[in-house]
CSV table of C-alpha atoms in Angstrom, one decimal:
chain,number,residue,atom,x,y,z
A,8,MET,CA,89.8,118.3,80.7
A,9,SER,CA,90.3,116.3,77.5
A,10,ASN,CA,88.9,112.8,77.0
A,11,ILE,CA,92.4,111.6,76.8
A,12,GLN,CA,93.4,113.2,80.2
A,13,MET,CA,90.3,111.9,81.8
A,14,GLN,CA,91.2,108.3,80.5
A,15,LYS,CA,94.6,108.6,82.1
A,16,LYS,CA,93.1,109.6,85.5
A,17,MET,CA,90.8,106.7,85.2
A,18,LYS,CA,93.5,104.2,84.5
A,19,ASP,CA,95.5,105.6,87.4
A,20,GLY,CA,92.4,105.5,89.7
A,21,PHE,CA,91.4,102.0,89.1
A,22,ASP,CA,93.4,98.6,89.3
A,23,GLU,CA,93.9,96.8,86.1
A,24,LYS,CA,90.8,94.5,86.7
A,25,THR,CA,88.5,97.3,87.6
A,26,PHE,CA,89.5,99.3,84.5
A,27,LYS,CA,89.0,96.4,82.2
A,28,LEU,CA,85.6,95.8,83.9
A,29,VAL,CA,84.7,99.5,83.1
A,30,LYS,CA,85.8,99.1,79.4
A,31,ASP,CA,84.0,95.8,79.1
A,32,ILE,CA,80.8,97.4,80.3
A,33,GLY,CA,81.2,100.3,77.9
A,34,ALA,CA,81.6,97.8,75.1
A,35,LEU,CA,78.4,96.0,76.0
A,36,ALA,CA,76.7,99.4,76.2
A,37,ASP,CA,77.8,100.0,72.5
A,38,LYS,CA,76.9,96.4,71.5
A,39,TYR,CA,73.3,96.8,72.8
A,40,SER,CA,72.8,100.5,72.0
A,41,PHE,CA,72.9,102.0,75.6
A,42,ARG,CA,74.7,105.2,76.5
A,43,ALA,CA,76.4,104.4,79.8
A,44,TYR,CA,78.3,106.4,82.3
A,45,ILE,CA,80.2,105.9,85.5
A,46,VAL,CA,79.0,108.3,88.1
A,47,GLY,CA,79.0,109.5,91.8
A,48,GLY,CA,81.5,108.6,94.3
A,49,MET,CA,83.6,106.5,91.8
A,50,VAL,CA,84.1,109.7,89.7
A,51,ARG,CA,84.9,111.8,92.9
A,52,ASP,CA,87.4,109.4,93.9
A,53,ILE,CA,89.3,109.4,90.6
A,54,PHE,CA,89.8,113.3,91.1
A,55,LEU,CA,90.8,112.8,94.8
A,56,ASN,CA,93.4,110.1,93.8
A,57,ARG,CA,91.6,107.5,96.0
A,58,LYS,CA,91.6,104.0,94.7
A,59,THR,CA,88.1,102.3,94.1
A,60,VAL,CA,87.1,98.9,92.9
A,61,ASP,CA,83.3,98.9,93.0
A,62,VAL,CA,81.8,100.4,89.9
A,63,ASP,CA,78.6,102.7,89.7
A,64,VAL,CA,77.1,102.9,86.3
A,65,VAL,CA,74.1,104.9,85.1
A,66,VAL,CA,72.3,104.1,81.6
A,67,LEU,CA,69.9,106.1,79.8
A,68,GLY,CA,66.8,104.0,79.4
A,69,ASN,CA,66.2,100.4,81.0
A,70,GLY,CA,69.1,99.9,83.5
A,71,MET,CA,67.8,96.7,84.7
A,72,LYS,CA,67.7,95.2,81.3
A,73,PHE,CA,71.4,96.2,80.6
A,74,ALA,CA,72.3,94.9,84.0
A,75,LYS,CA,70.9,91.5,83.1
A,76,ILE,CA,73.0,91.7,79.9
A,77,ILE,CA,76.2,92.5,81.9
A,78,ALA,CA,75.4,89.6,84.4
A,79,ASP,CA,74.9,87.2,81.5
A,80,GLU,CA,77.8,88.3,79.4
A,81,LEU,CA,80.3,88.7,82.2
A,82,LYS,CA,79.2,85.9,84.4
A,83,GLY,CA,78.1,87.9,87.5
A,84,ALA,CA,75.4,87.2,90.0
A,85,TYR,CA,72.4,89.5,89.6
A,86,LYS,CA,70.0,91.2,92.0
A,87,GLU,CA,67.3,93.6,91.0
A,88,PHE,CA,65.6,96.4,92.9
A,89,GLU,CA,62.8,97.4,90.4
A,90,LYS,CA,61.2,100.0,92.7
A,91,PHE,CA,64.3,102.0,92.4
A,92,LYS,CA,65.0,101.0,89.0
A,93,THR,CA,68.5,99.7,90.0
A,94,ALA,CA,70.3,96.5,90.1
A,95,LYS,CA,73.5,95.1,91.5
A,96,ILE,CA,75.8,92.5,89.8
A,97,PHE,CA,78.4,90.7,92.1
A,98,PHE,CA,81.7,89.4,90.8
A,99,LYS,CA,84.6,87.6,92.8
A,100,ASN,CA,86.3,90.8,94.1
A,101,ASN,CA,83.9,93.6,93.5
A,102,TRP,CA,80.5,94.5,92.4
A,103,VAL,CA,78.7,96.8,89.9
A,104,ASP,CA,75.7,98.9,90.6
A,105,ILE,CA,73.6,99.8,87.7
A,106,SER,CA,70.7,102.2,87.5
A,107,SER,CA,68.5,103.9,85.1
A,108,ALA,CA,69.0,107.7,84.8
A,109,ARG,CA,66.3,108.7,87.1
A,110,ALA,CA,64.6,111.6,88.8
A,111,GLU,CA,63.2,111.4,92.4
A,112,THR,CA,60.4,113.0,94.3
A,113,TYR,CA,59.9,112.7,98.1
A,114,GLU,CA,56.4,112.5,99.6
A,115,LYS,CA,57.7,113.5,103.0
A,116,SER,CA,61.0,114.1,104.8
A,117,GLY,CA,63.0,111.0,105.4
A,118,ALA,CA,60.6,108.7,103.2
A,119,LEU,CA,61.8,106.7,100.3
A,120,PRO,CA,61.6,108.4,97.0
A,121,THR,CA,59.3,107.8,94.0
A,122,VAL,CA,61.4,107.1,90.9
A,123,SER,CA,60.8,108.0,87.3
A,124,LEU,CA,63.1,107.7,84.3
A,125,SER,CA,65.0,110.9,83.3
A,126,SER,CA,68.0,112.5,81.6
A,127,LEU,CA,71.6,112.3,82.8
A,128,LYS,CA,71.5,115.7,84.0
A,129,GLU,CA,68.4,115.2,86.0
A,130,ASP,CA,69.9,112.0,87.5
A,131,LEU,CA,72.9,114.0,88.7
A,132,TYR,CA,70.9,116.7,89.9
A,133,ARG,CA,69.0,114.5,92.4
A,134,ARG,CA,72.2,113.5,94.2
A,135,ASP,CA,73.5,114.6,97.4
A,136,PHE,CA,76.5,116.9,96.8
A,137,THR,CA,78.3,118.5,93.8
A,138,ILE,CA,81.4,116.4,94.3
A,139,ASN,CA,79.2,113.4,93.8
A,140,SER,CA,77.3,114.8,90.9
A,141,MET,CA,79.7,114.1,87.9
A,142,ALA,CA,79.6,111.4,85.3
A,143,ILE,CA,82.1,110.0,82.7
A,144,SER,CA,81.1,108.4,79.6
A,145,ILE,CA,82.2,104.8,79.0
A,146,ASN,CA,81.0,104.5,75.4
A,147,LYS,CA,83.7,104.0,72.8
A,148,ASP,CA,82.8,107.2,70.9
A,149,ASN,CA,83.4,109.5,73.8
A,150,PHE,CA,85.1,107.3,76.4
A,151,GLY,CA,86.4,109.5,79.1
A,152,GLU,CA,84.2,112.5,78.5
A,153,LEU,CA,83.3,114.2,81.8
A,154,PHE,CA,79.9,115.6,82.4
A,155,ASP,CA,80.1,118.1,85.2
A,156,TYR,CA,77.0,120.2,85.1
A,157,PHE,CA,77.1,121.4,88.6
A,158,CYS,CA,80.9,122.5,89.0
A,159,GLY,CA,81.8,119.5,91.2
A,160,THR,CA,85.6,119.7,90.0
A,161,LEU,CA,85.7,123.3,91.1
A,162,ASP,CA,84.3,122.6,94.5
A,163,MET,CA,86.9,119.7,94.9
A,164,ASN,CA,89.5,121.9,94.0
A,165,ASN,CA,88.4,124.5,96.6
A,166,LYS,CA,87.8,121.6,99.1
A,167,ILE,CA,84.0,122.7,99.5
A,168,LEU,CA,81.0,120.4,100.1
A,169,ARG,CA,78.0,121.9,98.4
A,170,THR,CA,74.6,120.6,98.3
A,171,MET,CA,72.6,120.2,95.2
A,172,HIS,CA,69.4,122.2,96.0
A,173,ASP,CA,67.7,123.7,99.2
A,174,LYS,CA,65.4,120.8,100.2
A,175,SER,CA,68.3,118.2,99.9
A,176,PHE,CA,68.5,117.6,103.8
A,177,ILE,CA,64.7,117.8,104.2
A,178,ASP,CA,64.1,115.2,101.4
A,179,ASP,CA,66.8,112.9,102.9
A,180,PRO,CA,68.2,113.6,106.4
A,181,THR,CA,70.9,110.9,106.0
A,182,ARG,CA,72.6,113.4,103.9
A,183,ILE,CA,73.4,115.3,107.0
A,184,LEU,CA,75.5,112.4,108.5
A,185,ARG,CA,77.0,111.9,104.9
A,186,ALA,CA,78.1,115.7,104.8
A,187,ILE,CA,79.8,115.5,108.1
A,188,ARG,CA,81.4,112.0,107.1
A,189,PHE,CA,82.6,113.6,103.9
A,190,GLU,CA,83.7,116.9,105.5
A,191,THR,CA,85.8,115.0,108.1
A,192,ARG,CA,87.2,112.2,105.6
A,193,PHE,CA,88.2,114.5,102.9
A,194,GLY,CA,89.3,117.5,105.0
A,195,PHE,CA,86.5,119.6,103.2
A,196,LYS,CA,84.6,122.4,104.5
A,197,ILE,CA,80.6,122.5,104.4
A,198,GLU,CA,79.9,125.7,102.3
A,199,LYS,CA,78.1,128.4,104.1
A,200,ARG,CA,74.6,128.2,102.5
A,201,THR,CA,74.9,124.4,102.8
A,202,LEU,CA,75.6,124.6,106.4
A,203,ASP,CA,72.7,127.1,106.9
A,204,LEU,CA,70.4,124.6,105.1
A,205,LEU,CA,71.6,121.6,107.2
A,206,GLN,CA,71.0,123.7,110.5
A,207,ASN,CA,67.8,124.9,109.3
A,208,SER,CA,66.6,121.4,108.6
A,209,LEU,CA,67.4,120.4,112.2
A,210,ARG,CA,64.8,122.7,113.5
A,211,HIS,CA,62.3,120.2,112.2
A,212,ASN,CA,61.7,116.6,113.2
A,213,ILE,CA,63.4,115.3,110.0
A,214,PHE,CA,64.6,112.0,111.5
A,215,ASN,CA,61.1,111.0,112.6
A,216,ASN,CA,60.2,109.5,109.2
A,217,LEU,CA,63.8,107.9,108.5
A,218,SER,CA,63.9,104.2,108.9
A,219,GLY,CA,66.1,102.6,111.6
A,220,GLU,CA,68.0,100.7,108.9
A,221,ARG,CA,69.1,103.7,107.0
A,222,LEU,CA,70.0,105.7,110.0
A,223,ARG,CA,72.0,102.6,111.3
A,224,GLU,CA,73.9,102.2,107.9
A,225,GLU,CA,74.9,105.9,107.9
A,226,LEU,CA,76.1,105.9,111.6
A,227,PHE,CA,78.0,102.6,110.8
A,228,ARG,CA,79.6,104.3,107.8
A,229,ILE,CA,81.1,106.9,110.1
A,230,PHE,CA,82.2,104.3,112.5
A,231,ASP,CA,84.0,102.5,109.7
A,232,GLU,CA,86.1,105.6,109.0
A,233,PRO,CA,89.8,105.1,110.1
A,234,SER,CA,89.1,107.6,112.9
A,235,PRO,CA,85.5,108.6,113.5
A,236,LEU,CA,86.2,111.0,116.4
A,237,LYS,CA,86.1,114.3,114.3
A,238,ALA,CA,82.8,113.3,112.7
A,239,ILE,CA,81.2,112.5,116.2
A,240,LYS,CA,82.5,115.8,117.5
A,241,ARG,CA,81.0,117.7,114.5
A,242,LEU,CA,77.7,115.7,115.0
A,243,LYS,CA,77.6,116.8,118.6
A,244,ILE,CA,78.5,120.5,117.9
A,245,LEU,CA,75.8,120.8,115.2
A,246,GLY,CA,73.3,119.1,117.6
A,247,VAL,CA,72.5,116.2,115.2
A,248,LEU,CA,72.9,113.5,117.9
A,249,THR,CA,70.2,114.9,120.2
A,250,LYS,CA,68.0,115.3,117.1
A,251,ILE,CA,68.3,111.5,116.4
A,252,ASN,CA,67.5,110.7,120.1
A,253,PRO,CA,67.6,113.3,122.9
A,254,ASN,CA,69.0,110.7,125.3
A,255,ILE,CA,72.3,110.4,123.3
A,256,GLN,CA,74.6,112.5,125.5
A,257,VAL,CA,78.1,112.8,124.3
A,258,ASP,CA,80.7,114.4,126.5
A,259,LEU,CA,84.4,114.8,127.0
A,260,PRO,CA,84.7,111.3,128.6
A,261,SER,CA,82.8,110.0,125.6
A,262,PHE,CA,85.4,111.5,123.3
A,263,LYS,CA,88.1,109.7,125.2
A,264,LEU,CA,86.3,106.4,124.8
A,265,PHE,CA,86.3,107.0,121.0
A,266,SER,CA,89.9,107.8,121.0
A,267,ILE,CA,90.6,104.6,123.1
A,268,ILE,CA,88.8,102.6,120.6
A,269,ALA,CA,90.6,104.2,117.6
A,270,SER,CA,93.8,103.6,119.1
A,271,SER,CA,93.1,99.9,119.9
A,272,ARG,CA,91.9,99.3,116.3
A,273,LYS,CA,94.5,96.4,115.8
A,274,LEU,CA,93.7,94.7,119.1
A,275,ILE,CA,90.1,94.7,118.4
A,276,ILE,CA,90.3,93.4,114.8
A,277,GLY,CA,92.7,90.9,116.1
A,278,TYR,CA,89.9,89.6,118.4
A,279,LYS,CA,87.5,89.5,115.4
A,280,ALA,CA,85.4,92.1,117.1
A,281,GLN,CA,83.5,94.7,115.0
A,282,LEU,CA,84.7,98.2,115.6
A,283,ARG,CA,81.3,99.7,114.7
A,284,ASN,CA,79.8,97.8,117.5
A,285,LEU,CA,82.3,99.2,120.0
A,286,TYR,CA,81.8,102.7,118.7
A,287,LEU,CA,78.1,102.3,119.1
A,288,MET,CA,78.7,101.2,122.8
A,289,ALA,CA,80.6,104.4,123.4
A,290,LEU,CA,78.0,106.5,121.7
A,291,LEU,CA,75.3,105.1,124.1
A,292,GLU,CA,77.5,104.9,127.1
A,293,ASN,CA,75.6,107.7,129.0
A,294,MET,CA,72.1,106.2,128.3
A,295,GLN,CA,70.0,104.2,130.8
A,296,ILE,CA,69.4,100.5,129.9
A,297,ASN,CA,65.8,101.0,129.1
A,298,GLU,CA,66.5,103.9,126.6
A,299,VAL,CA,69.4,101.8,125.1
A,300,GLU,CA,67.0,98.9,124.5
A,301,LYS,CA,64.6,101.4,122.6
A,302,ILE,CA,67.4,102.8,120.4
A,303,THR,CA,68.7,99.3,119.7
A,304,LYS,CA,65.3,98.3,118.6
A,305,MET,CA,64.8,101.4,116.5
A,306,LEU,CA,68.1,100.9,114.7
A,307,LYS,CA,67.0,97.3,114.0
A,308,LEU,CA,70.2,95.8,115.1
A,309,SER,CA,70.7,92.0,115.1
A,310,ASN,CA,69.9,90.0,118.1
A,311,GLU,CA,73.7,89.6,118.7
A,312,GLN,CA,74.3,93.3,118.4
A,313,LYS,CA,71.5,94.2,120.8
A,314,VAL,CA,73.0,91.6,123.3
A,315,ALA,CA,76.4,93.3,123.0
A,316,ILE,CA,75.2,96.8,123.5
A,317,THR,CA,73.1,95.8,126.5
A,318,HIS,CA,75.9,93.8,128.1
A,319,SER,CA,78.3,96.7,127.7
A,320,ILE,CA,75.9,98.9,129.8
A,321,GLU,CA,75.5,96.1,132.4
A,322,LEU,CA,79.2,95.6,132.7
A,323,GLN,CA,79.7,99.1,133.8
A,324,GLN,CA,78.1,98.1,137.1
A,325,LEU,CA,80.7,95.4,137.8
A,326,PRO,CA,83.2,97.4,139.6
A,327,LYS,CA,80.6,98.1,142.2
A,328,ARG,CA,80.1,94.4,142.8
A,329,GLY,CA,83.8,93.5,143.3
A,330,LEU,CA,85.8,93.6,140.0
A,331,SER,CA,88.0,96.4,141.4
A,332,ASP,CA,89.5,93.7,143.5
A,333,ILE,CA,90.8,91.9,140.3
A,334,SER,CA,93.3,89.9,142.5
A,335,GLN,CA,90.4,87.6,143.0
A,336,SER,CA,91.0,83.9,141.7
A,337,ASP,CA,90.7,82.8,138.0
A,338,SER,CA,87.5,81.0,138.8
A,339,GLY,CA,86.0,84.1,140.4
A,340,LEU,CA,87.0,86.2,137.3
A,341,TYR,CA,85.5,83.5,135.0
A,342,PHE,CA,82.1,83.3,136.8
A,343,LEU,CA,81.9,87.0,136.8
A,344,LEU,CA,82.5,87.6,133.2
A,345,GLN,CA,81.5,84.2,131.4
A,346,LYS,CA,77.7,85.1,130.7
A,347,TYR,CA,78.7,88.4,128.8
A,348,ASN,CA,79.1,89.0,125.0
A,349,THR,CA,82.8,89.0,124.2
A,350,GLU,CA,82.7,92.3,122.3
A,351,ALA,CA,81.0,93.9,125.3
A,352,ILE,CA,83.9,92.4,127.4
A,353,ILE,CA,86.5,93.8,125.0
A,354,TYR,CA,84.9,97.3,125.3
A,355,PHE,CA,84.9,96.9,129.1
A,356,MET,CA,88.5,96.0,129.2
A,357,LEU,CA,89.4,99.1,127.1
A,358,MET,CA,87.5,101.4,129.4
A,359,GLN,CA,89.5,100.5,132.6
A,360,ASN,CA,91.7,103.0,134.1
A,361,ASN,CA,93.4,100.3,136.2
A,362,LYS,CA,96.2,98.3,134.7
A,363,LYS,CA,95.5,95.1,137.0
A,364,GLN,CA,92.0,95.2,136.0
A,365,THR,CA,92.7,95.6,132.4
A,366,LEU,CA,95.2,92.6,132.6
A,367,GLY,CA,92.6,90.5,134.5
A,368,ILE,CA,89.9,91.0,131.8
A,369,LYS,CA,92.4,90.3,129.1
A,370,ARG,CA,93.3,87.0,130.8
A,371,PHE,CA,89.8,86.1,130.8
A,372,ILE,CA,89.4,87.0,127.0
A,373,ASP,CA,92.7,85.3,125.9
A,374,LYS,CA,92.6,82.1,128.1
A,375,LEU,CA,90.0,81.6,130.9
A,376,GLN,CA,86.8,81.7,128.8
A,377,TYR,CA,88.2,78.7,126.7
A,378,VAL,CA,88.9,76.4,129.6
A,379,LYS,CA,86.8,73.1,129.6
A,380,ILE,CA,86.6,70.2,131.9
A,381,GLN,CA,86.7,66.6,130.7
A,382,VAL,CA,83.8,65.3,132.7
A,383,GLY,CA,80.1,65.7,132.2
A,384,GLY,CA,76.7,64.5,133.0
A,385,ALA,CA,77.3,60.9,131.8
A,386,ASP,CA,79.9,60.6,134.5
A,387,LEU,CA,77.6,61.9,137.3
A,388,LYS,CA,75.0,59.4,135.9
A,389,ASP,CA,77.6,56.7,136.3
A,390,PHE,CA,78.2,57.8,139.9
A,391,GLY,CA,74.5,57.1,140.5
A,392,LEU,CA,73.4,60.6,140.6
A,393,LYS,CA,69.8,61.4,139.5
A,394,GLN,CA,69.6,64.2,136.9
A,395,GLY,CA,68.8,67.5,138.1
A,396,PRO,CA,70.0,70.9,139.2
A,397,GLU,CA,72.8,69.3,141.2
A,398,TYR,CA,74.5,68.3,138.0
A,399,LYS,CA,75.3,71.9,137.1
A,400,HIS,CA,76.5,72.7,140.6
A,401,ILE,CA,78.9,69.8,140.8
A,402,LEU,CA,80.3,70.4,137.2
A,403,ASP,CA,80.8,74.2,138.1
A,404,LEU,CA,82.7,73.1,141.3
A,405,VAL,CA,85.0,70.9,138.9
A,406,LEU,CA,85.4,73.7,136.5
A,407,LYS,CA,86.2,76.1,139.4
A,408,ALA,CA,88.9,73.7,140.6
A,409,LYS,CA,90.5,73.4,137.1
A,410,LEU,CA,90.5,77.1,136.6
A,411,ASP,CA,92.2,77.6,139.9
A,412,GLY,CA,94.9,74.8,139.1
A,413,GLU,CA,93.6,72.4,141.6
A,414,VAL,CA,92.7,69.6,139.2
A,415,ASP,CA,94.0,69.0,135.7
A,416,ASN,CA,93.1,65.8,133.8
A,417,ARG,CA,90.1,63.7,133.6
A,418,GLU,CA,91.2,61.3,136.2
A,419,GLU,CA,91.8,64.2,138.8
A,420,GLN,CA,88.4,65.6,138.0
A,421,LEU,CA,86.7,62.3,138.6
A,422,ARG,CA,88.4,61.9,142.0
A,423,LEU,CA,87.1,65.4,142.9
A,424,ILE,CA,83.5,64.4,142.0
A,425,LYS,CA,83.8,61.4,144.2
A,426,ARG,CA,84.9,63.6,147.1
A,427,ILE,CA,82.2,66.1,146.5
A,428,LEU,CA,79.7,63.3,146.4
A,429,LYS,CA,81.1,61.8,149.6
A,430,GLY,CA,80.8,65.3,151.4
A,431,GLN,CA,77.2,65.6,150.5
């Protein structure tokens, strides 16, 4: 492909601002005597006609020095990762990743690599798959020149996912999850030798040395796909999930849960819930609570995420304690659900087979959880009641009455408190 043709594909693949940003970075590379290239998924997406706004640049030499120049000249926020010879520059609507062309060596499977400066070809060789191992020059003298040492364009045309070298999955087990994500996202097929290497790597405990954060992020990237069900099925078939944790047992009901979540995407986003958290709930659905706690700790989830996942397991026990009779009062529903995380309750609602139960839980999410009373501890003190556990009991009785429509405004609530105190 000629440079002119490649320039046209770049212009078509980027919006106007991104294309200008790429040209501006190339101009700065010329000004300060760097050789610069856009690389990786950015180049892949140009060929796949997928729009991209985030820019990934490799330079020969000191990439961090060049990144500082870009941040200063183009007024972006700068963050450096010296160990990996990379930096990130943040602009208003996108960011730029800058790295030195580098080679990587792995002390053991799943460990973070040791990095050293290298040529462009060596930098591209260290990457995961041939489709991500291409570069395009952005210097003025050869702007648009494609560097495709490993036949990435040919593999894209043939819809094949091919690893770069035999130790790829051993070096970095996250590439297994990435392979399945790319395979299902692009409709590609993992090439036979690559699949053999993937399956052979699973015979070893390759996930043992992988950090929980890196595993979590790859799982979440799968969950962030428009419909991750195909990828989850593929992970199941290849035995990846049980290698991550033997207690993860995905079955046909689990696949149904994933389908329900995917089809409820608009509703979930409308509630400002995180789809990835609900998918993780479905993935861990069949695990015991103590095992769930172990895996959420291993994945280094936030405290809020840990609570949400734990509550999703606890909520599955509620039907045995009376939720199946959803005709109970609004106050009964409120006090049954109010202590649980909202995302866990949304997940619980989606899992119901009974329409009456679903509508009841939805009523709690939409309305009941926001009901407040207009009286408080100061009012009880004015009535001469000493502060203690009785405060909560009385205020809960007032809230119950309001939820069930027995009282409305502050005056009615105060009268109810008087009656409660007289009845003691």
